[in-house]
Amino acid sequence: MVSRGQARPTLRTVAERAGVSVSTASLVFSGKGPVATATAERVKEAAAELGFAGPNPLASSLRQGRAGAVGVLVDGRLQMAFRDPFAIAVLDGLAEELESIPTGMLLIGQPSGSPESTVPRLAGLALDAVVFSLCGPGDHPAVEHLAARGIPMFSTGVPADRRITQVRVDERGAAAEIARYLHRLGHRRVATVAMPMLPSSVAGPVPEGEVSHRSASVPSVGRLLGFRDVFPDGAALQTGDGSSVEGGIAAGRALLDVPVAERPTAIVAQSDVIAAGVVIAAEELGLTVPADLSVTGFDGVDLPWLPHRLTTMDQQGREKGRILGTLVRRTLAGGRPRSITQPVTLREGTTTAPPRG
Amino acid sequence: MVSRGQARPTLRTVAERAGVSVSTASLVFSGKGPVATATAERVKEAAAELGFAGPNPLASSLRQGRAGAVGVLVDGRLQMAFRDPFAIAVLDGLAEELESIPTGMLLIGQPSGSPESTVPRLAGLALDAVVFSLCGPGDHPAVEHLAARGIPMFSTGVPADRRITQVRVDERGAAAEIARYLHRLGHRRVATVAMPMLPSSVAGPVPEGEVSHRSASVPSVGRLLGFRDVFPDGAALQTGDGSSVEGGIAAGRALLDVPVAERPTAIVAQSDVIAAGVVIAAEELGLTVPADLSVTGFDGVDLPWLPHRLTTMDQQGREKGRILGTLVRRTLAGGRPRSITQPVTLREGTTTAPPRG
DNA sequence: GCGTCTGCTCGAATCGATTCGACCGAACCG
DNA sequence: CGGTTCGGTCGAATCGATTCGAGCAGACGC
């Protein structure tokens, strides 16, 4: 360990000690130019003696114009974002793909402040690209800033902006597909539990004003539209906090704790986690899933603590993250990849059945 | 948006356009020196016209010697680490505290490779400090590298190394406390489900060889020792994958699917998530918690999907993360904070009761 | 009216690397 | 044996800012 106050060795120190020029020493560490084996040996020796742990990444980055980091923007508190297993799966796939290039993942949240507080923070960070994988609906103030800096942006649908390369799914089509599946089973009284339509949305019935066809690429909106393509009159509740079990439980109680005649025979949740909450609420009320109530999710994540396999639209989060990572990699390599749409598949589980009677 | 190939504006460009020197322009953006209002105005105008989004963070960092990023090391796949709500709580608290300084959190995982692959990755990253909050037991190869670079390190107990500033809890004492609590309730046949003792541990009975008193600061080891202080003969199983519901379920089945006479009346789990798994396994086998089986956890996290409140040792993950963040901040400010021990408190829930009969 | 102080601005050095072109000696070719 | 090539090394420019000390003009005090 080097004592405090003592200057850390630099490439120059090492070069001097090895009796070579700085440029040669640099060549040794980067492995780029042709260097005689003996020379390389001497430099490495000098480095070891001085406790030189490699070229300063900052200086290297500055010269090369690569920051060595990809930003991952998270709306709100980290805790919230990381409760969503789908978001984590995406992140996991992204990390996996980014592993093959010398790049870290920089988490950028905004625990307490307003979204605007993100921009000044962002301004101080050296980033090669930014991924919006864990953001909610709505525009993001960071988009303008990043565009000005010329930093490529990626997302899984939100924010919806032309300057962002997207890995989308056909939200509306997928939602309609799972709704049709319930319809085929015979369900007619079907309700849905949505994620918030807007960042400002509060838990409760979805106000019509919040559903804009222009924002159909926002998952919550697109999925609601798809649901209504099949069940135009179904009740629609939204959670106040994105995809959470608590939100699902609350919405489930609200929808199910009513006279039997009014009670839906099936509930379409916009995420698996919400669906799990609905199942829990149903069982609390003494209902049996799927005999008394069918429940569908969306995402296709693992919920090891749920004693059911959800019927859901599998959108393969990890794969989505990997694709995102590939796009990032290609971009950093000088490419100009285009947005793509990823397929989703209906996966039948044990939470759906024909309605009773 | 600036077109490709066109040079992005720099401080120099802006200064020229505003008719001032680079140094003055710098002063305007950093807000440090005394600058005439009119001059500042001109510079800002020039910046706006050129679409200059602020000084290049890389150059700024290089000059100032701050990287603007704190690394967070994650063992294994991100997915694994982020399944553990306690780890997330710590991370959340850390992020909250780091919010007040211009610093990002850089996630560093090692999805597929061996632990050694972390070092080369690390070598390319500019970091002001590193936090080991999501690491498993055992030493970490990154410690040597980071020490050589003089980067301050922090952790919540593992790896246990003198060069790392720690926020510890008295693992052994806390585990003994909760065990004594069960003992007071009248339990005598008590088993425990531990997290892995070593990175290489596999699911199943804990081999005595893996329990070294020297590593009592490793949570899994310390907690096992505490358990044995009270129940020296209790069966001890460990999971193969850290703190996971699946691990808890598997261990729960193994411990409970036996003749009644051999079945423990209480199970001490080393984490809430594992405890939840044990509860699930018990209920699968037709047992009622807490009448037929008492279960205790460790951590004190929210599990909204579990229809019980676990009896647990609350170690306030978020607070722990905040403390960690404070230590990091103080260190970056030039301080030399020392390791501290955080108190934990027993929190009674609905999963414990006196044994039947 | 002269010296001093204050407020603002600037030039130049610096952070620690990378990289391009120049250079040099040795080997190789005809 | 002269000319060319090539492997290896080096010096200097560069990346884009920050910062320190110097300089300069105007205000102020006496």
Coordinates of N, CA and C in Angstrom, one line a residue, chain B residues 185-336:
Chain B
L185 N -39.2 -19.2 24.3 CA -40.6 -19.6 24.0 C -40.8 -21.1 24.3
G186 N -39.7 -21.8 24.5 CA -39.8 -23.2 24.8 C -39.3 -24.1 23.7
H187 N -38.8 -23.6 22.7 CA -38.3 -24.5 21.6 C -37.0 -25.1 22.0
R188 N -36.9 -26.4 21.7 CA -35.7 -27.2 22.0 C -35.1 -27.9 20.8
R189 N -36.0 -28.3 19.9 CA -35.6 -28.9 18.6 C -35.6 -27.9 17.5
V190 N -34.5 -27.2 17.3 CA -34.4 -26.1 16.4 C -33.3 -26.3 15.4
A191 N -33.7 -26.0 14.1 CA -32.7 -26.1 13.1 C -32.4 -24.8 12.5
T192 N -31.4 -24.7 11.7 CA -31.1 -23.4 11.0 C -30.8 -23.6 9.5
V193 N -31.2 -22.6 8.8 CA -30.9 -22.6 7.3 C -29.9 -21.4 7.1
A194 N -28.7 -21.7 6.7 CA -27.7 -20.7 6.6 C -27.5 -20.3 5.1
M195 N -26.9 -19.1 4.9 CA -26.4 -18.8 3.6 C -25.0 -19.5 3.4
P196 N -24.5 -19.6 2.2 CA -23.3 -20.4 2.0 C -22.1 -19.9 2.9
M197 N -21.4 -20.8 3.4 CA -20.2 -20.4 4.3 C -19.0 -19.9 3.4
L198 N -18.9 -20.5 2.2 CA -17.9 -20.2 1.3 C -18.5 -20.0 -0.1
P199 N -17.7 -19.3 -0.9 CA -18.2 -19.1 -2.3 C -18.5 -20.4 -3.0
S200 N -17.7 -21.4 -2.6 CA -17.8 -22.7 -3.3 C -18.8 -23.6 -2.6
S201 N -19.4 -23.2 -1.5 CA -20.3 -24.1 -0.8 C -21.5 -24.5 -1.7
V202 N -21.9 -25.8 -1.5 CA -23.1 -26.3 -2.2 C -24.2 -26.5 -1.2
A203 N -25.5 -26.5 -1.7 CA -26.6 -26.7 -0.8 C -26.6 -28.0 -0.1
G204 N -27.0 -28.0 1.2 CA -27.0 -29.2 2.0 C -26.5 -28.9 3.4
P205 N -26.2 -30.0 4.1 CA -25.7 -29.8 5.5 C -24.4 -29.0 5.5
V206 N -24.2 -28.1 6.4 CA -22.9 -27.4 6.5 C -21.8 -28.3 6.9
P207 N -20.8 -28.4 6.1 CA -19.6 -29.3 6.5 C -18.9 -28.5 7.6
E208 N -18.5 -29.2 8.7 CA -17.8 -28.6 9.8 C -16.6 -27.8 9.3
G209 N -15.9 -28.4 8.3 CA -14.7 -27.8 7.8 C -14.9 -26.4 7.3
E210 N -16.1 -26.1 6.9 CA -16.3 -24.7 6.3 C -16.5 -23.7 7.3
V211 N -16.7 -24.1 8.6 CA -17.0 -23.1 9.6 C -15.7 -22.7 10.4
S212 N -15.1 -21.6 10.0 CA -13.9 -21.2 10.6 C -14.2 -20.0 11.6
H213 N -13.7 -20.1 12.8 CA -14.0 -19.0 13.7 C -13.3 -17.7 13.3
R214 N -12.3 -17.9 12.5 CA -11.5 -16.7 12.0 C -12.4 -15.9 11.1
S215 N -13.4 -16.5 10.5 CA -14.2 -15.7 9.5 C -15.5 -15.4 10.1
A216 N -15.5 -15.1 11.4 CA -16.8 -14.9 12.1 C -17.4 -13.6 11.7
S217 N -16.7 -12.7 11.0 CA -17.3 -11.5 10.5 C -18.0 -11.7 9.2
V218 N -17.9 -12.8 8.6 CA -18.7 -13.2 7.4 C -20.1 -13.5 8.0
P219 N -21.1 -12.8 7.4 CA -22.4 -13.0 8.0 C -22.8 -14.5 8.2
S220 N -22.7 -15.3 7.1 CA -23.2 -16.7 7.3 C -22.5 -17.4 8.4
V221 N -21.2 -17.2 8.5 CA -20.4 -17.9 9.6 C -20.8 -17.3 11.0
G222 N -20.8 -16.0 11.1 CA -21.1 -15.4 12.4 C -22.5 -15.8 12.9
R223 N -23.4 -15.8 12.0 CA -24.8 -16.1 12.4 C -24.9 -17.6 12.8
L224 N -24.2 -18.4 12.1 CA -24.2 -19.8 12.5 C -23.6 -20.0 13.9
L225 N -22.5 -19.4 14.1 CA -21.9 -19.5 15.4 C -22.8 -19.0 16.5
G226 N -23.5 -17.9 16.3 CA -24.5 -17.4 17.2 C -25.6 -18.4 17.5
F227 N -26.1 -19.0 16.4 CA -27.1 -20.0 16.6 C -26.6 -21.1 17.5
R228 N -25.4 -21.5 17.2 CA -24.9 -22.7 18.0 C -24.5 -22.3 19.4
D229 N -24.3 -21.0 19.7 CA -24.1 -20.6 21.1 C -25.3 -21.0 21.9
V230 N -26.5 -21.1 21.3 CA -27.7 -21.4 22.0 C -28.2 -22.8 21.7
F231 N -28.1 -23.3 20.5 CA -28.5 -24.6 20.1 C -27.3 -25.4 19.5
P232 N -26.4 -25.8 20.3 CA -25.2 -26.4 19.8 C -25.4 -27.6 18.9
D233 N -26.5 -28.3 19.1 CA -26.8 -29.5 18.4 C -27.8 -29.4 17.3
G234 N -28.2 -28.2 17.0 CA -29.2 -28.0 16.0 C -28.7 -28.3 14.6
A235 N -29.6 -28.9 13.8 CA -29.2 -29.2 12.4 C -28.9 -27.9 11.7
A236 N -27.9 -27.9 10.8 CA -27.6 -26.7 10.0 C -27.5 -27.0 8.5
L237 N -28.4 -26.5 7.7 CA -28.3 -26.6 6.3 C -27.9 -25.3 5.7
Q238 N -27.3 -25.3 4.5 CA -27.0 -24.0 3.9 C -27.6 -24.1 2.5
T239 N -27.9 -22.9 2.0 CA -28.3 -22.8 0.6 C -27.1 -22.8 -0.3
G240 N -27.4 -23.0 -1.6 CA -26.2 -23.0 -2.5 C -26.1 -21.7 -3.2
D241 N -27.0 -20.8 -3.0 CA -27.0 -19.6 -3.8 C -27.3 -18.3 -3.0
G242 N -26.8 -18.3 -1.8 CA -27.0 -17.1 -1.0 C -28.4 -16.9 -0.4
S243 N -28.9 -15.8 -0.5 CA -30.2 -15.5 0.1 C -31.3 -15.6 -1.0
S244 N -32.0 -16.7 -1.1 CA -33.0 -16.9 -2.1 C -34.2 -17.6 -1.6
V245 N -35.4 -17.3 -2.1 CA -36.6 -18.0 -1.7 C -36.4 -19.5 -2.1
E246 N -35.9 -19.8 -3.3 CA -35.8 -21.2 -3.7 C -34.9 -21.9 -2.7
G247 N -33.8 -21.3 -2.3 CA -32.9 -22.0 -1.4 C -33.7 -22.3 -0.1
G248 N -34.5 -21.3 0.4 CA -35.3 -21.5 1.6 C -36.3 -22.6 1.4
I249 N -36.9 -22.7 0.3 CA -37.9 -23.7 0.1 C -37.3 -25.1 0.1
A250 N -36.2 -25.2 -0.6 CA -35.5 -26.5 -0.7 C -35.0 -27.0 0.7
A251 N -34.4 -26.0 1.4 CA -33.9 -26.4 2.8 C -35.1 -26.7 3.7
G252 N -36.2 -25.9 3.5 CA -37.4 -26.2 4.4 C -37.9 -27.6 4.1
R253 N -38.0 -28.0 2.9 CA -38.5 -29.3 2.6 C -37.6 -30.4 3.2
A254 N -36.3 -30.2 3.1 CA -35.4 -31.2 3.6 C -35.5 -31.3 5.1
L255 N -35.8 -30.2 5.8 CA -35.8 -30.2 7.2 C -37.2 -30.7 7.7
L256 N -38.2 -30.5 7.0 CA -39.6 -30.7 7.5 C -40.2 -32.0 7.0
D257 N -39.8 -32.5 5.9 CA -40.4 -33.7 5.3 C -39.8 -34.9 6.0
V258 N -40.0 -35.0 7.3 CA -39.4 -36.1 8.1 C -40.5 -36.5 9.1
P259 N -40.3 -37.6 9.8 CA -41.2 -38.0 10.8 C -41.4 -36.9 11.9
V260 N -42.6 -36.8 12.4 CA -42.9 -35.7 13.3 C -41.9 -35.6 14.5
A261 N -41.6 -36.8 15.0 CA -40.7 -36.8 16.2 C -39.4 -36.1 15.9
E262 N -38.9 -36.2 14.6 CA -37.6 -35.6 14.3 C -37.7 -34.2 13.9
R263 N -38.9 -33.8 13.5 CA -39.1 -32.5 12.9 C -38.8 -31.4 13.9
P264 N -38.1 -30.4 13.5 CA -37.8 -29.3 14.4 C -39.1 -28.5 14.7
T265 N -39.2 -27.9 15.8 CA -40.4 -27.0 16.1 C -40.1 -25.6 15.7
A266 N -38.9 -25.3 15.4 CA -38.6 -23.9 15.0 C -37.4 -24.0 14.0
I267 N -37.4 -23.1 13.1 CA -36.3 -23.0 12.1 C -35.8 -21.5 12.1
V268 N -34.5 -21.4 12.3 CA -33.9 -20.1 12.3 C -33.2 -19.9 10.9
A269 N -33.8 -19.0 10.1 CA -33.2 -18.7 8.8 C -32.3 -17.5 8.9
Q270 N -31.2 -17.6 8.1 CA -30.2 -16.5 8.1 C -30.6 -15.2 7.3
S271 N -31.8 -15.3 6.7 CA -32.2 -14.1 6.0 C -33.7 -14.2 5.9
D272 N -34.4 -13.0 5.7 CA -35.8 -13.0 5.6 C -36.3 -13.8 4.4
V273 N -35.6 -13.6 3.3 CA -36.0 -14.3 2.1 C -35.9 -15.8 2.2
I274 N -34.9 -16.3 2.9 CA -34.8 -17.7 3.1 C -35.9 -18.1 4.0
A275 N -36.2 -17.3 5.1 CA -37.3 -17.6 6.0 C -38.6 -17.7 5.3
A276 N -38.8 -16.8 4.3 CA -40.0 -16.9 3.5 C -40.1 -18.2 2.8
G277 N -39.0 -18.6 2.2 CA -39.0 -19.9 1.6 C -39.3 -21.1 2.5
V278 N -38.8 -21.0 3.7 CA -39.1 -22.0 4.7 C -40.6 -22.0 5.0
V279 N -41.2 -20.9 5.2 CA -42.6 -20.8 5.5 C -43.4 -21.4 4.4
I280 N -43.0 -21.1 3.1 CA -43.7 -21.6 2.0 C -43.6 -23.1 2.0
A281 N -42.4 -23.6 2.2 CA -42.2 -25.1 2.2 C -43.1 -25.7 3.3
A282 N -43.2 -25.1 4.5 CA -43.9 -25.6 5.6 C -45.4 -25.7 5.2
E283 N -45.9 -24.6 4.6 CA -47.3 -24.6 4.3 C -47.6 -25.6 3.2
E284 N -46.7 -25.8 2.3 CA -46.9 -26.8 1.2 C -47.1 -28.2 1.8
L285 N -46.4 -28.4 3.0 CA -46.4 -29.7 3.6 C -47.6 -29.8 4.6
G286 N -48.4 -28.8 4.6 CA -49.6 -28.8 5.4 C -49.4 -28.3 6.8
L287 N -48.3 -27.8 7.1 CA -48.0 -27.3 8.5 C -48.5 -25.9 8.6
T288 N -48.9 -25.5 9.8 CA -49.4 -24.1 10.0 C -48.3 -23.3 10.8
V289 N -48.0 -22.2 10.2 CA -47.0 -21.3 10.9 C -47.8 -20.2 11.6
P290 N -47.6 -20.0 12.9 CA -46.5 -20.5 13.7 C -46.9 -21.7 14.6
A291 N -48.2 -22.2 14.5 CA -48.7 -23.2 15.4 C -47.8 -24.5 15.3
D292 N -47.5 -25.0 14.1 CA -46.8 -26.2 14.0 C -45.3 -25.9 13.9
L293 N -44.9 -24.7 13.4 CA -43.5 -24.4 13.2 C -43.3 -22.9 13.4
S294 N -42.3 -22.6 14.2 CA -41.9 -21.2 14.3 C -40.8 -20.9 13.3
V295 N -40.8 -19.8 12.6 CA -39.7 -19.5 11.7 C -39.2 -18.0 12.0
T296 N -37.9 -17.9 12.0 CA -37.4 -16.6 12.2 C -36.5 -16.2 11.0
G297 N -36.4 -14.9 10.7 CA -35.6 -14.5 9.6 C -34.4 -13.6 10.1
F298 N -33.9 -12.8 9.2 CA -32.8 -11.9 9.6 C -32.7 -10.9 8.5
D299 N -32.7 -9.7 8.8 CA -32.6 -8.5 7.9 C -33.7 -7.5 8.2
G300 N -34.9 -7.9 8.3 CA -36.0 -6.9 8.5 C -36.3 -6.2 7.2
V301 N -36.6 -6.9 6.1 CA -37.0 -6.3 4.9 C -38.5 -6.5 4.7
D302 N -39.0 -5.7 3.8 CA -40.5 -5.8 3.4 C -40.7 -7.0 2.4
L303 N -41.6 -7.9 2.8 CA -41.9 -8.9 1.8 C -43.4 -8.8 1.6
P304 N -43.9 -7.9 0.7 CA -45.3 -7.7 0.6 C -46.1 -8.9 0.2
W305 N -45.4 -9.8 -0.4 CA -46.2 -11.0 -0.9 C -46.3 -12.1 0.1
L306 N -45.7 -11.9 1.3 CA -45.7 -13.0 2.3 C -46.8 -12.6 3.3
P307 N -47.8 -13.6 3.4 CA -49.0 -13.3 4.3 C -48.6 -13.4 5.7
H308 N -47.5 -13.1 6.1 CA -47.0 -13.1 7.6 C -46.1 -11.9 7.8
R309 N -46.0 -11.6 9.1 CA -44.9 -10.7 9.4 C -43.8 -11.5 10.1
L310 N -42.7 -11.6 9.5 CA -41.6 -12.4 10.0 C -41.1 -11.9 11.3
T311 N -40.8 -12.8 12.2 CA -40.0 -12.4 13.4 C -38.6 -12.4 12.9
T312 N -37.9 -11.3 13.2 CA -36.6 -11.2 12.5 C -35.7 -10.3 13.3
M313 N -34.4 -10.3 12.9 CA -33.5 -9.3 13.5 C -33.5 -8.1 12.4
D314 N -34.0 -7.0 12.9 CA -34.0 -5.9 11.9 C -32.6 -5.2 11.9
Q315 N -32.0 -5.2 10.7 CA -30.7 -4.6 10.6 C -30.8 -3.4 9.7
Q316 N -32.0 -2.9 9.4 CA -32.2 -1.6 8.7 C -31.2 -1.4 7.5
G317 N -31.5 -2.1 6.5 CA -30.7 -2.1 5.3 C -30.5 -0.7 4.7
R318 N -31.6 0.0 4.7 CA -31.5 1.4 4.1 C -30.6 2.3 4.9
E319 N -30.8 2.2 6.2 CA -29.9 3.0 7.1 C -28.5 2.6 7.0
K320 N -28.3 1.3 6.8 CA -26.9 0.8 6.7 C -26.3 1.4 5.4
G321 N -27.1 1.4 4.4 CA -26.6 2.0 3.1 C -26.3 3.5 3.3
R322 N -27.1 4.1 4.0 CA -26.9 5.6 4.2 C -25.6 5.8 5.0
I323 N -25.4 5.0 6.0 CA -24.1 5.1 6.8 C -23.0 4.9 5.9
L324 N -23.1 3.8 5.1 CA -22.0 3.5 4.1 C -21.8 4.8 3.2
G325 N -22.8 5.4 2.8 CA -22.7 6.5 1.9 C -22.0 7.7 2.6
T326 N -22.4 7.8 3.9 CA -21.8 8.9 4.7 C -20.3 8.7 4.8
L327 N -19.9 7.4 5.1 CA -18.5 7.1 5.1 C -17.8 7.4 3.8
V328 N -18.4 7.1 2.7 CA -17.8 7.3 1.4 C -17.6 8.8 1.3
R329 N -18.7 9.6 1.6 CA -18.6 11.0 1.4 C -17.5 11.6 2.3
R330 N -17.4 11.2 3.5 CA -16.4 11.8 4.4 C -15.0 11.5 3.8
T331 N -14.9 10.3 3.3 CA -13.6 9.9 2.8 C -13.2 10.7 1.6
L332 N -14.2 10.9 0.7 CA -13.9 11.7 -0.5 C -13.6 13.2 -0.1
A333 N -14.1 13.6 1.1 CA -13.9 15.0 1.5 C -12.5 15.0 2.3
G334 N -11.8 13.9 2.3 CA -10.5 14.0 2.9 C -10.4 13.4 4.3
G335 N -11.5 12.9 4.8 CA -11.5 12.3 6.1 C -11.0 10.9 6.1
R336 N -10.9 10.3 7.3 CA -10.4 8.9 7.4 C -11.3 8.2 8.4

